[in-house]
Amino acid sequence: MNTYRYKPYYHYNGPSIGDPLRERLTHDNEERNIELFYADVLSTFEADEAVITRDDEGVVSIQTYLPKQDCDARVAQLLINLDLFGSKL
């Protein structure tokens, strides 16, 4: 089983071509979106017999048989949907 680790975070760098109406999230919404990320990871990998954990620093570990590219793509889509970024560890 492979283990992939991600640390979600919020960074406002203004509107973009892809999202010209992007506005800064409030601190409460930042925290909510990071919590939603964890919940979304659980539901996204539910059918794949993955083991999902989160440590005290907010790092999400995904143990799965999926290839790295598939796991990265799923996580990237979740981050985009929540207006977050992520560091792969």
mmCIF file of N, CA and C in Angstrom:
data_model
loop_
_atom_site.group_PDB
_atom_site.id
_atom_site.type_symbol
_atom_site.label_atom_id
_atom_site.label_comp_id
_atom_site.label_asym_id
_atom_site.label_seq_id
_atom_site.Cartn_x
_atom_site.Cartn_y
_atom_site.Cartn_z
ATOM 1 N N MET A 1 0.849 -1.174 0.000
ATOM 2 C CA MET A 1 0.000 0.000 0.000
ATOM 3 C C MET A 1 0.899 1.243 0.000
ATOM 4 N N ASN A 2 0.559 2.216 -0.786
ATOM 5 C CA ASN A 2 1.310 3.468 -0.856
ATOM 6 C C ASN A 2 0.740 4.477 0.133
ATOM 7 N N THR A 3 1.596 5.353 0.626
ATOM 8 C CA THR A 3 1.145 6.427 1.506
ATOM 9 C C THR A 3 1.517 7.765 0.888
ATOM 10 N N TYR A 4 0.518 8.627 0.750
ATOM 11 C CA TYR A 4 0.709 9.971 0.212
ATOM 12 C C TYR A 4 0.268 10.956 1.277
ATOM 13 N N ARG A 5 1.027 12.037 1.428
ATOM 14 C CA ARG A 5 0.734 13.005 2.491
ATOM 15 C C ARG A 5 0.554 14.390 1.879
ATOM 16 N N TYR A 6 -0.461 15.111 2.386
ATOM 17 C CA TYR A 6 -0.799 16.444 1.887
ATOM 18 C C TYR A 6 -1.099 17.370 3.055
ATOM 19 N N LYS A 7 -0.687 18.586 2.917
ATOM 20 C CA LYS A 7 -0.996 19.617 3.926
ATOM 21 C C LYS A 7 -1.796 20.713 3.219
ATOM 22 N N PRO A 8 -3.117 20.813 3.472
ATOM 23 C CA PRO A 8 -3.915 21.864 2.844
ATOM 24 C C PRO A 8 -3.679 23.210 3.515
ATOM 25 N N TYR A 9 -3.740 24.266 2.724
ATOM 26 C CA TYR A 9 -3.621 25.612 3.271
ATOM 27 C C TYR A 9 -4.325 26.594 2.345
ATOM 28 N N TYR A 10 -4.589 27.755 2.879
ATOM 29 C CA TYR A 10 -5.242 28.812 2.103
ATOM 30 C C TYR A 10 -4.233 29.922 1.846
ATOM 31 N N HIS A 11 -4.250 30.419 0.620
ATOM 32 C CA HIS A 11 -3.408 31.551 0.253
ATOM 33 C C HIS A 11 -4.181 32.397 -0.760
ATOM 34 N N TYR A 12 -4.393 33.639 -0.413
ATOM 35 C CA TYR A 12 -5.089 34.530 -1.338
ATOM 36 C C TYR A 12 -4.061 35.273 -2.172
ATOM 37 N N ASN A 13 -4.113 35.057 -3.453
ATOM 38 C CA ASN A 13 -3.213 35.763 -4.362
ATOM 39 C C ASN A 13 -3.997 36.546 -5.411
ATOM 40 N N GLY A 14 -5.208 36.936 -5.044
ATOM 41 C CA GLY A 14 -6.031 37.772 -5.912
ATOM 42 C C GLY A 14 -6.801 36.980 -6.949
ATOM 43 N N PRO A 15 -7.585 37.696 -7.741
ATOM 44 C CA PRO A 15 -8.324 37.051 -8.825
ATOM 45 C C PRO A 15 -7.351 36.484 -9.866
ATOM 46 N N SER A 16 -7.848 35.542 -10.645
ATOM 47 C CA SER A 16 -7.024 34.941 -11.693
ATOM 48 C C SER A 16 -7.830 34.869 -12.985
ATOM 49 N N ILE A 17 -7.194 34.456 -14.034
ATOM 50 C CA ILE A 17 -7.903 34.296 -15.302
ATOM 51 C C ILE A 17 -8.993 33.244 -15.152
ATOM 52 N N GLY A 18 -8.685 32.167 -14.446
ATOM 53 C CA GLY A 18 -9.651 31.094 -14.242
ATOM 54 C C GLY A 18 -10.758 31.453 -13.265
ATOM 55 N N ASP A 19 -10.506 32.406 -12.384
ATOM 56 C CA ASP A 19 -11.493 32.806 -11.381
ATOM 57 C C ASP A 19 -11.396 34.322 -11.173
ATOM 58 N N PRO A 20 -11.903 35.106 -12.132
ATOM 59 C CA PRO A 20 -11.749 36.559 -12.052
ATOM 60 C C PRO A 20 -12.536 37.211 -10.908
ATOM 61 N N LEU A 21 -13.481 36.509 -10.327
ATOM 62 C CA LEU A 21 -14.281 37.073 -9.235
ATOM 63 C C LEU A 21 -13.840 36.562 -7.867
ATOM 64 N N ARG A 22 -12.694 35.914 -7.818
ATOM 65 C CA ARG A 22 -12.205 35.353 -6.559
ATOM 66 C C ARG A 22 -12.014 36.453 -5.525
ATOM 67 N N GLU A 23 -12.553 36.197 -4.334
ATOM 68 C CA GLU A 23 -12.424 37.129 -3.220
ATOM 69 C C GLU A 23 -11.730 36.434 -2.063
ATOM 70 N N ARG A 24 -11.149 37.230 -1.191
ATOM 71 C CA ARG A 24 -10.457 36.689 -0.015
ATOM 72 C C ARG A 24 -11.469 36.026 0.915
ATOM 73 N N LEU A 25 -11.122 34.840 1.413
ATOM 74 C CA LEU A 25 -11.962 34.155 2.391
ATOM 75 C C LEU A 25 -11.724 34.752 3.774
ATOM 76 N N THR A 26 -12.743 34.759 4.588
ATOM 77 C CA THR A 26 -12.567 35.154 5.979
ATOM 78 C C THR A 26 -11.795 34.049 6.697
ATOM 79 N N HIS A 27 -11.251 34.372 7.850
ATOM 80 C CA HIS A 27 -10.509 33.370 8.622
ATOM 81 C C HIS A 27 -11.402 32.175 8.961
ATOM 82 N N ASP A 28 -12.654 32.435 9.323
ATOM 83 C CA ASP A 28 -13.586 31.347 9.637
ATOM 84 C C ASP A 28 -13.819 30.453 8.424
ATOM 85 N N ASN A 29 -13.958 31.056 7.245
ATOM 86 C CA ASN A 29 -14.163 30.267 6.029
ATOM 87 C C ASN A 29 -12.913 29.488 5.638
ATOM 88 N N GLU A 30 -11.750 30.055 5.895
ATOM 89 C CA GLU A 30 -10.492 29.317 5.670
ATOM 90 C C GLU A 30 -10.496 28.040 6.494
ATOM 91 N N GLU A 31 -10.758 28.178 7.785
ATOM 92 C CA GLU A 31 -10.768 27.024 8.680
ATOM 93 C C GLU A 31 -11.850 26.023 8.289
ATOM 94 N N ARG A 32 -13.011 26.525 7.915
ATOM 95 C CA ARG A 32 -14.115 25.641 7.495
ATOM 96 C C ARG A 32 -13.706 24.846 6.266
ATOM 97 N N ASN A 33 -13.100 25.501 5.273
ATOM 98 C CA ASN A 33 -12.707 24.818 4.041
ATOM 99 C C ASN A 33 -11.636 23.760 4.302
ATOM 100 N N ILE A 34 -10.720 24.040 5.219
ATOM 101 C CA ILE A 34 -9.699 23.047 5.545
ATOM 102 C C ILE A 34 -10.333 21.842 6.226
ATOM 103 N N GLU A 35 -11.305 22.067 7.096
ATOM 104 C CA GLU A 35 -12.036 20.953 7.718
ATOM 105 C C GLU A 35 -12.839 20.181 6.669
ATOM 106 N N LEU A 36 -13.451 20.909 5.744
ATOM 107 C CA LEU A 36 -14.201 20.249 4.673
ATOM 108 C C LEU A 36 -13.285 19.413 3.791
ATOM 109 N N PHE A 37 -12.060 19.861 3.597
ATOM 110 C CA PHE A 37 -11.101 19.090 2.805
ATOM 111 C C PHE A 37 -10.921 17.699 3.397
ATOM 112 N N TYR A 38 -10.734 17.648 4.698
ATOM 113 C CA TYR A 38 -10.554 16.351 5.351
ATOM 114 C C TYR A 38 -11.794 15.473 5.153
ATOM 115 N N ALA A 39 -12.961 16.036 5.340
ATOM 116 C CA ALA A 39 -14.206 15.279 5.160
ATOM 117 C C ALA A 39 -14.354 14.820 3.707
ATOM 118 N N ASP A 40 -13.987 15.684 2.767
ATOM 119 C CA ASP A 40 -14.086 15.328 1.349
ATOM 120 C C ASP A 40 -13.100 14.231 0.968
ATOM 121 N N VAL A 41 -11.907 14.257 1.558
ATOM 122 C CA VAL A 41 -10.929 13.193 1.297
ATOM 123 C C VAL A 41 -11.498 11.856 1.768
ATOM 124 N N LEU A 42 -12.105 11.849 2.944
ATOM 125 C CA LEU A 42 -12.704 10.617 3.461
ATOM 126 C C LEU A 42 -13.738 10.055 2.486
ATOM 127 N N SER A 43 -14.609 10.907 1.983
ATOM 128 C CA SER A 43 -15.661 10.419 1.089
ATOM 129 C C SER A 43 -15.127 10.086 -0.307
ATOM 130 N N THR A 44 -14.114 10.811 -0.767
ATOM 131 C CA THR A 44 -13.567 10.569 -2.107
ATOM 132 C C THR A 44 -12.850 9.225 -2.196
ATOM 133 N N PHE A 45 -12.180 8.820 -1.135
ATOM 134 C CA PHE A 45 -11.408 7.586 -1.155
ATOM 135 C C PHE A 45 -12.112 6.432 -0.445
ATOM 136 N N GLU A 46 -13.363 6.643 -0.068
ATOM 137 C CA GLU A 46 -14.133 5.654 0.682
ATOM 138 C C GLU A 46 -14.230 4.305 -0.035
ATOM 139 N N ALA A 47 -14.464 4.320 -1.329
ATOM 140 C CA ALA A 47 -14.669 3.083 -2.088
ATOM 141 C C ALA A 47 -13.360 2.374 -2.436
ATOM 142 N N ASP A 48 -12.228 2.994 -2.150
ATOM 143 C CA ASP A 48 -10.933 2.435 -2.540
ATOM 144 C C ASP A 48 -10.199 1.722 -1.408
ATOM 145 N N GLU A 49 -10.883 1.427 -0.328
ATOM 146 C CA GLU A 49 -10.279 0.771 0.822
ATOM 147 C C GLU A 49 -9.047 1.529 1.317
ATOM 148 N N ALA A 50 -9.084 2.836 1.227
ATOM 149 C CA ALA A 50 -7.973 3.672 1.682
ATOM 150 C C ALA A 50 -8.080 3.923 3.180
ATOM 151 N N VAL A 51 -6.934 4.116 3.799
ATOM 152 C CA VAL A 51 -6.873 4.482 5.210
ATOM 153 C C VAL A 51 -6.458 5.951 5.261
ATOM 154 N N ILE A 52 -7.329 6.781 5.823
ATOM 155 C CA ILE A 52 -7.108 8.220 5.871
ATOM 156 C C ILE A 52 -6.876 8.634 7.319
ATOM 157 N N THR A 53 -5.810 9.386 7.542
ATOM 158 C CA THR A 53 -5.548 9.916 8.876
ATOM 159 C C THR A 53 -5.138 11.379 8.763
ATOM 160 N N ARG A 54 -5.282 12.083 9.867
ATOM 161 C CA ARG A 54 -4.846 13.482 9.932
ATOM 162 C C ARG A 54 -4.116 13.679 11.248
ATOM 163 N N ASP A 55 -2.941 14.290 11.178
ATOM 164 C CA ASP A 55 -2.186 14.505 12.410
ATOM 165 C C ASP A 55 -2.523 15.860 13.025
ATOM 166 N N ASP A 56 -1.892 16.169 14.130
ATOM 167 C CA ASP A 56 -2.160 17.405 14.874
ATOM 168 C C ASP A 56 -1.788 18.664 14.099
ATOM 169 N N GLU A 57 -0.926 18.534 13.110
ATOM 170 C CA GLU A 57 -0.505 19.682 12.306
ATOM 171 C C GLU A 57 -1.344 19.845 11.050
ATOM 172 N N GLY A 58 -2.373 19.007 10.877
ATOM 173 C CA GLY A 58 -3.265 19.119 9.736
ATOM 174 C C GLY A 58 -2.818 18.368 8.505
ATOM 175 N N VAL A 59 -1.767 17.562 8.614
ATOM 176 C CA VAL A 59 -1.280 16.779 7.473
ATOM 177 C C VAL A 59 -2.189 15.564 7.300
ATOM 178 N N VAL A 60 -2.695 15.396 6.083
ATOM 179 C CA VAL A 60 -3.576 14.284 5.766
ATOM 180 C C VAL A 60 -2.742 13.195 5.091
ATOM 181 N N SER A 61 -2.800 11.988 5.631
ATOM 182 C CA SER A 61 -2.105 10.836 5.049
ATOM 183 C C SER A 61 -3.139 9.911 4.437
ATOM 184 N N ILE A 62 -2.859 9.490 3.220
ATOM 185 C CA ILE A 62 -3.752 8.589 2.494
ATOM 186 C C ILE A 62 -2.968 7.330 2.150
ATOM 187 N N GLN A 63 -3.384 6.207 2.726
ATOM 188 C CA GLN A 63 -2.788 4.921 2.388
ATOM 189 C C GLN A 63 -3.739 4.236 1.423
ATOM 190 N N THR A 64 -3.237 3.953 0.223
ATOM 191 C CA THR A 64 -4.091 3.408 -0.817
ATOM 192 C C THR A 64 -3.265 2.599 -1.812
ATOM 193 N N TYR A 65 -3.952 1.777 -2.585
ATOM 194 C CA TYR A 65 -3.307 1.038 -3.665
ATOM 195 C C TYR A 65 -3.311 1.848 -4.968
ATOM 196 N N LEU A 66 -3.964 3.002 -4.966
ATOM 197 C CA LEU A 66 -4.007 3.835 -6.168
ATOM 198 C C LEU A 66 -2.625 4.366 -6.526
ATOM 199 N N PRO A 67 -2.367 4.548 -7.824
ATOM 200 C CA PRO A 67 -1.105 5.170 -8.227
ATOM 201 C C PRO A 67 -1.050 6.632 -7.772
ATOM 202 N N LYS A 68 0.152 7.136 -7.621
ATOM 203 C CA LYS A 68 0.377 8.499 -7.158
ATOM 204 C C LYS A 68 -0.376 9.525 -8.007
ATOM 205 N N GLN A 69 -0.356 9.364 -9.329
ATOM 206 C CA GLN A 69 -1.003 10.318 -10.214
ATOM 207 C C GLN A 69 -2.510 10.386 -9.965
ATOM 208 N N ASP A 70 -3.133 9.250 -9.741
ATOM 209 C CA ASP A 70 -4.572 9.228 -9.474
ATOM 210 C C ASP A 70 -4.894 9.899 -8.144
ATOM 211 N N CYS A 71 -4.107 9.594 -7.139
ATOM 212 C CA CYS A 71 -4.322 10.185 -5.822
ATOM 213 C C CYS A 71 -4.104 11.699 -5.884
ATOM 214 N N ASP A 72 -3.019 12.122 -6.511
ATOM 215 C CA ASP A 72 -2.733 13.557 -6.650
ATOM 216 C C ASP A 72 -3.855 14.281 -7.394
ATOM 217 N N ALA A 73 -4.380 13.671 -8.446
ATOM 218 C CA ALA A 73 -5.440 14.301 -9.236
ATOM 219 C C ALA A 73 -6.712 14.475 -8.408
ATOM 220 N N ARG A 74 -7.071 13.469 -7.645
ATOM 221 C CA ARG A 74 -8.271 13.569 -6.799
ATOM 222 C C ARG A 74 -8.098 14.661 -5.745
ATOM 223 N N VAL A 75 -6.950 14.672 -5.097
ATOM 224 C CA VAL A 75 -6.686 15.657 -4.057
ATOM 225 C C VAL A 75 -6.656 17.063 -4.660
ATOM 226 N N ALA A 76 -6.038 17.213 -5.815
ATOM 227 C CA ALA A 76 -5.973 18.524 -6.470
ATOM 228 C C ALA A 76 -7.369 19.056 -6.763
ATOM 229 N N GLN A 77 -8.262 18.195 -7.230
ATOM 230 C CA GLN A 77 -9.623 18.633 -7.529
ATOM 231 C C GLN A 77 -10.354 19.069 -6.255
ATOM 232 N N LEU A 78 -10.150 18.343 -5.172
ATOM 233 C CA LEU A 78 -10.767 18.735 -3.898
ATOM 234 C C LEU A 78 -10.247 20.098 -3.441
ATOM 235 N N LEU A 79 -8.948 20.312 -3.556
ATOM 236 C CA LEU A 79 -8.358 21.594 -3.161
ATOM 237 C C LEU A 79 -8.918 22.735 -3.996
ATOM 238 N N ILE A 80 -9.004 22.537 -5.298
ATOM 239 C CA ILE A 80 -9.542 23.574 -6.195
ATOM 240 C C ILE A 80 -10.974 23.910 -5.809
ATOM 241 N N ASN A 81 -11.778 22.882 -5.576
ATOM 242 C CA ASN A 81 -13.187 23.103 -5.232
ATOM 243 C C ASN A 81 -13.358 23.905 -3.949
ATOM 244 N N LEU A 82 -12.391 23.806 -3.040
ATOM 245 C CA LEU A 82 -12.485 24.502 -1.753
ATOM 246 C C LEU A 82 -11.639 25.778 -1.705
ATOM 247 N N ASP A 83 -11.082 26.194 -2.840
ATOM 248 C CA ASP A 83 -10.251 27.390 -2.934
ATOM 249 C C ASP A 83 -9.039 27.291 -2.013
ATOM 250 N N LEU A 84 -8.432 26.097 -2.001
ATOM 251 C CA LEU A 84 -7.259 25.852 -1.168
ATOM 252 C C LEU A 84 -6.067 25.442 -2.036
ATOM 253 N N PHE A 85 -4.917 25.425 -1.422
ATOM 254 C CA PHE A 85 -3.709 24.888 -2.022
ATOM 255 C C PHE A 85 -3.252 23.748 -1.140
ATOM 256 N N GLY A 86 -2.300 22.975 -1.611
ATOM 257 C CA GLY A 86 -1.788 21.874 -0.814
ATOM 258 C C GLY A 86 -0.329 21.623 -1.088
ATOM 259 N N SER A 87 0.360 21.231 -0.052
ATOM 260 C CA SER A 87 1.759 20.830 -0.189
ATOM 261 C C SER A 87 1.812 19.319 -0.125
ATOM 262 N N LYS A 88 2.530 18.704 -1.081
ATOM 263 C CA LYS A 88 2.756 17.264 -1.019
ATOM 264 C C LYS A 88 3.998 17.044 -0.161
ATOM 265 N N LEU A 89 3.879 16.156 0.780
ATOM 266 C CA LEU A 89 5.001 15.905 1.690
ATOM 267 C C LEU A 89 5.591 14.530 1.435
#
